[in-house]
Amino acid sequence: MKRVIAWIGIIILGSLYLLTLVSALLEPAIGASLFWASLYCTIIVPIIMFILMRLHDYATKGKKEFIEQMSDEETAKETETKEVETVAETEEAVENTEE
């Protein structure tokens, strides 16, 4: 289901960009407004797709498993952040040792 939603988003954005380009070439007066619409949709469409994918996960896995998955993702992000901080501290210590 996630791939289907992703492909739908790719098709929507690709067609939007193509229509904007063709319209701007044929009718320059509306090109600017279509450019802003494309820019807006470039931000909004992925957000909507993300929300749809999360709702799909919630509906298929159930509330308890969904919450566990979210907490696992947060734990993974925290671990990654700690690893980055440790690497930065190690590099800093090496630089201080070299001086």
Short mmCIF file of N, CA, C and O in Angstrom, two decimals:
data_model
loop_
_atom_site.label_atom_id
_atom_site.label_comp_id
_atom_site.label_asym_id
_atom_site.label_seq_id
_atom_site.Cartn_x
_atom_site.Cartn_y
_atom_site.Cartn_z
N MET A 1 0.81 -1.20 0.00
CA MET A 1 0.00 0.00 0.00
C MET A 1 0.86 1.26 0.00
O MET A 1 0.52 2.23 -0.65
N LYS A 2 1.98 1.23 0.73
CA LYS A 2 2.84 2.41 0.78
C LYS A 2 3.42 2.72 -0.59
O LYS A 2 3.54 3.89 -0.97
N ARG A 3 3.79 1.69 -1.33
CA ARG A 3 4.34 1.92 -2.67
C ARG A 3 3.29 2.50 -3.60
O ARG A 3 3.59 3.35 -4.44
N VAL A 4 2.06 2.04 -3.45
CA VAL A 4 0.98 2.57 -4.28
C VAL A 4 0.78 4.06 -4.00
O VAL A 4 0.69 4.87 -4.92
N ILE A 5 0.76 4.42 -2.73
CA ILE A 5 0.61 5.82 -2.36
C ILE A 5 1.79 6.64 -2.88
O ILE A 5 1.62 7.75 -3.39
N ALA A 6 3.00 6.10 -2.78
CA ALA A 6 4.18 6.80 -3.27
C ALA A 6 4.10 7.01 -4.78
O ALA A 6 4.40 8.10 -5.28
N TRP A 7 3.71 5.98 -5.51
CA TRP A 7 3.59 6.12 -6.97
C TRP A 7 2.51 7.11 -7.35
O TRP A 7 2.66 7.87 -8.31
N ILE A 8 1.42 7.12 -6.63
CA ILE A 8 0.35 8.10 -6.90
C ILE A 8 0.89 9.51 -6.70
O ILE A 8 0.65 10.40 -7.52
N GLY A 9 1.65 9.73 -5.63
CA GLY A 9 2.25 11.04 -5.39
C GLY A 9 3.23 11.44 -6.48
O GLY A 9 3.24 12.60 -6.93
N ILE A 10 4.04 10.49 -6.94
CA ILE A 10 5.00 10.77 -8.02
C ILE A 10 4.25 11.16 -9.29
O ILE A 10 4.62 12.12 -9.97
N ILE A 11 3.20 10.43 -9.60
CA ILE A 11 2.42 10.72 -10.81
C ILE A 11 1.74 12.09 -10.70
O ILE A 11 1.76 12.87 -11.65
N ILE A 12 1.18 12.38 -9.54
CA ILE A 12 0.52 13.68 -9.35
C ILE A 12 1.52 14.83 -9.52
O ILE A 12 1.27 15.78 -10.27
N LEU A 13 2.66 14.74 -8.86
CA LEU A 13 3.64 15.82 -8.94
C LEU A 13 4.24 15.92 -10.35
O LEU A 13 4.42 17.02 -10.87
N GLY A 14 4.55 14.78 -10.96
CA GLY A 14 5.11 14.80 -12.32
C GLY A 14 4.15 15.42 -13.31
O GLY A 14 4.54 16.24 -14.15
N SER A 15 2.86 15.04 -13.24
CA SER A 15 1.88 15.63 -14.15
C SER A 15 1.70 17.12 -13.88
O SER A 15 1.53 17.90 -14.81
N LEU A 16 1.75 17.50 -12.63
CA LEU A 16 1.61 18.90 -12.28
C LEU A 16 2.75 19.72 -12.87
O LEU A 16 2.54 20.79 -13.46
N TYR A 17 3.98 19.21 -12.76
CA TYR A 17 5.13 19.93 -13.31
C TYR A 17 5.04 20.01 -14.84
O TYR A 17 5.34 21.04 -15.44
N LEU A 18 4.63 18.91 -15.47
CA LEU A 18 4.51 18.89 -16.92
C LEU A 18 3.43 19.87 -17.39
O LEU A 18 3.65 20.63 -18.34
N LEU A 19 2.29 19.87 -16.72
CA LEU A 19 1.22 20.82 -17.07
C LEU A 19 1.66 22.26 -16.86
O LEU A 19 1.32 23.14 -17.66
N THR A 20 2.41 22.51 -15.81
CA THR A 20 2.91 23.86 -15.56
C THR A 20 3.84 24.31 -16.67
O THR A 20 3.73 25.42 -17.18
N LEU A 21 4.73 23.42 -17.08
CA LEU A 21 5.68 23.75 -18.15
C LEU A 21 4.95 24.01 -19.46
O LEU A 21 5.19 25.02 -20.12
N VAL A 22 4.05 23.12 -19.84
CA VAL A 22 3.32 23.28 -21.10
C VAL A 22 2.47 24.54 -21.06
O VAL A 22 2.44 25.32 -22.03
N SER A 23 1.78 24.79 -19.97
CA SER A 23 0.93 25.98 -19.85
C SER A 23 1.76 27.25 -19.89
O SER A 23 1.34 28.26 -20.49
N ALA A 24 2.92 27.24 -19.26
CA ALA A 24 3.77 28.42 -19.25
C ALA A 24 4.29 28.71 -20.66
O ALA A 24 4.45 29.88 -21.04
N LEU A 25 4.54 27.67 -21.44
CA LEU A 25 5.01 27.88 -22.81
C LEU A 25 3.89 28.36 -23.72
O LEU A 25 4.11 29.18 -24.61
N LEU A 26 2.70 27.84 -23.54
CA LEU A 26 1.57 28.21 -24.40
C LEU A 26 0.90 29.52 -23.98
O LEU A 26 0.45 30.28 -24.82
N GLU A 27 0.78 29.75 -22.70
CA GLU A 27 0.09 30.94 -22.18
C GLU A 27 0.91 31.53 -21.03
O GLU A 27 0.68 31.21 -19.86
N PRO A 28 1.91 32.37 -21.34
CA PRO A 28 2.81 32.89 -20.31
C PRO A 28 2.12 33.65 -19.18
O PRO A 28 2.65 33.73 -18.08
N ALA A 29 0.94 34.18 -19.42
CA ALA A 29 0.26 34.96 -18.40
C ALA A 29 -0.12 34.12 -17.18
O ALA A 29 -0.11 34.61 -16.05
N ILE A 30 -0.43 32.86 -17.38
CA ILE A 30 -0.82 32.01 -16.24
C ILE A 30 0.34 31.17 -15.72
O ILE A 30 0.19 30.45 -14.74
N GLY A 31 1.50 31.28 -16.34
CA GLY A 31 2.66 30.50 -15.94
C GLY A 31 3.08 30.76 -14.50
O GLY A 31 3.41 29.83 -13.76
N ALA A 32 3.08 32.01 -14.09
CA ALA A 32 3.52 32.36 -12.74
C ALA A 32 2.58 31.79 -11.68
O ALA A 32 3.04 31.24 -10.67
N SER A 33 1.30 31.89 -11.92
CA SER A 33 0.36 31.36 -10.92
C SER A 33 0.44 29.84 -10.85
O SER A 33 0.34 29.26 -9.77
N LEU A 34 0.65 29.20 -11.99
CA LEU A 34 0.80 27.74 -11.97
C LEU A 34 2.11 27.32 -11.30
O LEU A 34 2.17 26.27 -10.66
N PHE A 35 3.15 28.14 -11.45
CA PHE A 35 4.41 27.84 -10.76
C PHE A 35 4.20 27.84 -9.25
O PHE A 35 4.66 26.94 -8.55
N TRP A 36 3.48 28.83 -8.73
CA TRP A 36 3.23 28.90 -7.29
C TRP A 36 2.36 27.74 -6.83
O TRP A 36 2.55 27.20 -5.74
N ALA A 37 1.41 27.35 -7.67
CA ALA A 37 0.58 26.19 -7.33
C ALA A 37 1.43 24.92 -7.28
O ALA A 37 1.26 24.08 -6.39
N SER A 38 2.35 24.79 -8.22
CA SER A 38 3.25 23.63 -8.23
C SER A 38 4.13 23.61 -6.99
O SER A 38 4.36 22.57 -6.38
N LEU A 39 4.64 24.76 -6.64
CA LEU A 39 5.49 24.87 -5.45
C LEU A 39 4.72 24.49 -4.19
O LEU A 39 5.21 23.75 -3.34
N TYR A 40 3.50 24.97 -4.09
CA TYR A 40 2.64 24.64 -2.95
C TYR A 40 2.38 23.13 -2.89
O TYR A 40 2.51 22.51 -1.83
N CYS A 41 2.05 22.55 -4.02
CA CYS A 41 1.76 21.11 -4.05
C CYS A 41 3.00 20.26 -3.79
O CYS A 41 2.90 19.15 -3.28
N THR A 42 4.18 20.77 -4.13
CA THR A 42 5.42 20.06 -3.86
C THR A 42 5.60 19.87 -2.36
O THR A 42 6.19 18.88 -1.91
N ILE A 43 5.08 20.78 -1.58
CA ILE A 43 5.18 20.68 -0.13
C ILE A 43 4.00 19.90 0.45
O ILE A 43 4.17 19.02 1.30
N ILE A 44 2.81 20.18 -0.02
CA ILE A 44 1.59 19.61 0.57
C ILE A 44 1.39 18.14 0.21
O ILE A 44 1.01 17.34 1.08
N VAL A 45 1.63 17.76 -1.04
CA VAL A 45 1.36 16.38 -1.46
C VAL A 45 2.18 15.36 -0.65
O VAL A 45 1.62 14.38 -0.16
N PRO A 46 3.50 15.55 -0.45
CA PRO A 46 4.23 14.59 0.38
C PRO A 46 3.73 14.53 1.82
O PRO A 46 3.73 13.46 2.44
N ILE A 47 3.30 15.65 2.36
CA ILE A 47 2.77 15.66 3.73
C ILE A 47 1.49 14.83 3.80
O ILE A 47 1.31 14.02 4.71
N ILE A 48 0.62 15.02 2.82
CA ILE A 48 -0.62 14.25 2.78
C ILE A 48 -0.32 12.76 2.61
O ILE A 48 -0.94 11.91 3.25
N MET A 49 0.66 12.44 1.75
CA MET A 49 1.04 11.04 1.55
C MET A 49 1.55 10.43 2.85
O MET A 49 1.23 9.28 3.18
N PHE A 50 2.37 11.17 3.59
CA PHE A 50 2.89 10.68 4.86
C PHE A 50 1.76 10.40 5.84
O PHE A 50 1.73 9.36 6.50
N ILE A 51 0.81 11.32 5.91
CA ILE A 51 -0.34 11.14 6.80
C ILE A 51 -1.15 9.91 6.40
O ILE A 51 -1.55 9.11 7.25
N LEU A 52 -1.37 9.74 5.10
CA LEU A 52 -2.11 8.57 4.62
C LEU A 52 -1.40 7.26 4.96
O LEU A 52 -2.02 6.28 5.36
N MET A 53 -0.07 7.25 4.81
CA MET A 53 0.68 6.03 5.14
C MET A 53 0.61 5.73 6.63
O MET A 53 0.48 4.57 7.03
N ARG A 54 0.69 6.75 7.47
CA ARG A 54 0.59 6.54 8.92
C ARG A 54 -0.81 6.05 9.30
O ARG A 54 -0.95 5.18 10.15
N LEU A 55 -1.84 6.60 8.67
CA LEU A 55 -3.20 6.14 8.94
C LEU A 55 -3.38 4.69 8.49
O LEU A 55 -4.05 3.91 9.16
N HIS A 56 -2.76 4.34 7.37
CA HIS A 56 -2.84 2.96 6.89
C HIS A 56 -2.16 2.02 7.89
O HIS A 56 -2.68 0.95 8.21
N ASP A 57 -0.98 2.41 8.39
CA ASP A 57 -0.30 1.60 9.41
C ASP A 57 -1.17 1.44 10.64
O ASP A 57 -1.28 0.35 11.20
N TYR A 58 -1.77 2.54 11.06
CA TYR A 58 -2.61 2.51 12.25
C TYR A 58 -3.81 1.60 12.05
O TYR A 58 -4.18 0.82 12.93
N ALA A 59 -4.42 1.65 10.87
CA ALA A 59 -5.61 0.85 10.60
C ALA A 59 -5.28 -0.63 10.46
O ALA A 59 -6.07 -1.48 10.88
N THR A 60 -4.13 -0.96 9.90
CA THR A 60 -3.81 -2.37 9.67
C THR A 60 -3.16 -3.04 10.87
O THR A 60 -3.38 -4.22 11.10
N LYS A 61 -2.37 -2.31 11.61
CA LYS A 61 -1.64 -2.93 12.71
C LYS A 61 -2.37 -2.85 14.04
O LYS A 61 -2.07 -3.58 14.96
N GLY A 62 -3.28 -1.95 14.15
CA GLY A 62 -3.94 -1.77 15.42
C GLY A 62 -3.23 -0.72 16.25
O GLY A 62 -2.06 -0.42 16.04
N LYS A 63 -3.92 -0.19 17.20
CA LYS A 63 -3.40 0.92 17.99
C LYS A 63 -2.16 0.54 18.79
O LYS A 63 -1.16 1.24 18.79
N LYS A 64 -2.18 -0.61 19.45
CA LYS A 64 -1.08 -0.98 20.34
C LYS A 64 0.21 -1.19 19.55
O LYS A 64 1.26 -0.66 19.91
N GLU A 65 0.15 -1.95 18.47
CA GLU A 65 1.35 -2.20 17.67
C GLU A 65 1.86 -0.92 17.02
O GLU A 65 3.06 -0.72 16.90
N PHE A 66 0.94 -0.05 16.60
CA PHE A 66 1.33 1.21 15.98
C PHE A 66 2.10 2.08 16.97
O PHE A 66 3.13 2.64 16.64
N ILE A 67 1.61 2.16 18.20
CA ILE A 67 2.28 2.96 19.22
C ILE A 67 3.65 2.36 19.54
O ILE A 67 4.64 3.09 19.71
N GLU A 68 3.75 1.03 19.58
CA GLU A 68 5.04 0.39 19.83
C GLU A 68 6.01 0.70 18.70
O GLU A 68 7.19 0.96 18.94
N GLN A 69 5.54 0.67 17.46
CA GLN A 69 6.39 0.97 16.32
C GLN A 69 6.90 2.41 16.40
O GLN A 69 8.07 2.67 16.15
N MET A 70 6.01 3.33 16.75
CA MET A 70 6.41 4.74 16.86
C MET A 70 7.46 4.92 17.95
O MET A 70 8.43 5.64 17.77
N SER A 71 7.29 4.23 19.09
CA SER A 71 8.27 4.37 20.17
C SER A 71 9.60 3.74 19.77
O SER A 71 10.66 4.22 20.14
N ASP A 72 9.56 2.64 18.99
CA ASP A 72 10.79 2.02 18.50
C ASP A 72 11.54 2.97 17.56
O ASP A 72 12.76 3.08 17.62
N GLU A 73 10.80 3.70 16.71
CA GLU A 73 11.43 4.66 15.82
C GLU A 73 12.06 5.80 16.61
O GLU A 73 13.16 6.25 16.29
N GLU A 74 11.39 6.27 17.65
CA GLU A 74 11.93 7.34 18.48
C GLU A 74 13.19 6.86 19.19
O GLU A 74 14.17 7.60 19.30
N THR A 75 13.18 5.62 19.69
CA THR A 75 14.36 5.06 20.36
C THR A 75 15.52 4.97 19.38
O THR A 75 16.66 5.28 19.74
N ALA A 76 15.24 4.56 18.15
CA ALA A 76 16.30 4.47 17.14
C ALA A 76 16.89 5.84 16.84
O ALA A 76 18.11 5.99 16.71
N LYS A 77 16.04 6.87 16.77
CA LYS A 77 16.53 8.22 16.52
C LYS A 77 17.38 8.71 17.67
O LYS A 77 18.42 9.34 17.48
N GLU A 78 16.96 8.42 18.91
CA GLU A 78 17.73 8.83 20.08
C GLU A 78 19.09 8.14 20.09
O GLU A 78 20.11 8.76 20.39
N THR A 79 19.12 6.86 19.76
CA THR A 79 20.38 6.11 19.72
C THR A 79 21.30 6.70 18.66
O THR A 79 22.50 6.87 18.90
N GLU A 80 20.74 7.03 17.50
CA GLU A 80 21.54 7.61 16.43
C GLU A 80 22.11 8.95 16.85
O GLU A 80 23.27 9.26 16.59
N THR A 81 21.32 9.76 17.54
CA THR A 81 21.77 11.06 18.01
C THR A 81 22.91 10.90 19.01
O THR A 81 23.91 11.62 18.95
N LYS A 82 22.78 9.93 19.91
CA LYS A 82 23.84 9.69 20.88
C LYS A 82 25.11 9.23 20.20
O LYS A 82 26.22 9.63 20.58
N GLU A 83 24.98 8.39 19.16
CA GLU A 83 26.16 7.93 18.43
C GLU A 83 26.86 9.09 17.73
O GLU A 83 28.08 9.18 17.74
N VAL A 84 26.09 10.00 17.14
CA VAL A 84 26.67 11.16 16.48
C VAL A 84 27.39 12.04 17.48
O VAL A 84 28.50 12.53 17.23
N GLU A 85 26.79 12.22 18.66
CA GLU A 85 27.43 13.03 19.70
C GLU A 85 28.72 12.37 20.17
O GLU A 85 29.72 13.05 20.38
N THR A 86 28.73 11.05 20.31
CA THR A 86 29.93 10.32 20.73
C THR A 86 31.04 10.47 19.70
O THR A 86 32.20 10.70 20.05
N VAL A 87 30.69 10.37 18.43
CA VAL A 87 31.68 10.53 17.36
C VAL A 87 32.25 11.95 17.39
O VAL A 87 33.46 12.14 17.26
N ALA A 88 31.39 12.94 17.58
CA ALA A 88 31.85 14.32 17.63
C ALA A 88 32.78 14.54 18.81
O ALA A 88 33.81 15.21 18.70
N GLU A 89 32.45 13.96 19.97
CA GLU A 89 33.31 14.09 21.15
C GLU A 89 34.65 13.40 20.91
O GLU A 89 35.69 13.92 21.31
N THR A 90 34.64 12.25 20.26
CA THR A 90 35.88 11.53 19.97
C THR A 90 36.75 12.33 19.02
O THR A 90 37.96 12.45 19.24
N GLU A 91 36.15 12.91 17.98
CA GLU A 91 36.92 13.73 17.04
C GLU A 91 37.49 14.94 17.75
O GLU A 91 38.63 15.34 17.49
N GLU A 92 36.73 15.53 18.63
CA GLU A 92 37.19 16.70 19.37
C GLU A 92 38.36 16.31 20.27
O GLU A 92 39.36 17.04 20.37
N ALA A 93 38.28 15.17 20.91
CA ALA A 93 39.36 14.70 21.79
C ALA A 93 40.62 14.43 20.98
O ALA A 93 41.73 14.74 21.42
N VAL A 94 40.47 13.86 19.78
CA VAL A 94 41.62 13.59 18.92
C VAL A 94 42.27 14.91 18.49
O VAL A 94 43.50 15.03 18.49
N GLU A 95 41.45 15.89 18.14
CA GLU A 95 42.00 17.19 17.74
C GLU A 95 42.73 17.85 18.90
O GLU A 95 43.80 18.44 18.70
N ASN A 96 42.22 17.74 20.10
CA ASN A 96 42.88 18.32 21.27
C ASN A 96 44.19 17.60 21.57
O ASN A 96 45.16 18.20 22.00
N THR A 97 44.23 16.29 21.32
CA THR A 97 45.43 15.52 21.55
C THR A 97 46.51 15.89 20.55
O THR A 97 47.70 15.94 20.90
N GLU A 98 46.12 16.14 19.32
CA GLU A 98 47.09 16.48 18.27
C GLU A 98 47.71 17.84 18.51
O GLU A 98 48.82 18.09 18.08
N GLU A 99 47.01 18.72 19.16
CA GLU A 99 47.54 20.08 19.41
C GLU A 99 48.57 19.97 20.49
O GLU A 99 49.58 20.29 20.65
#
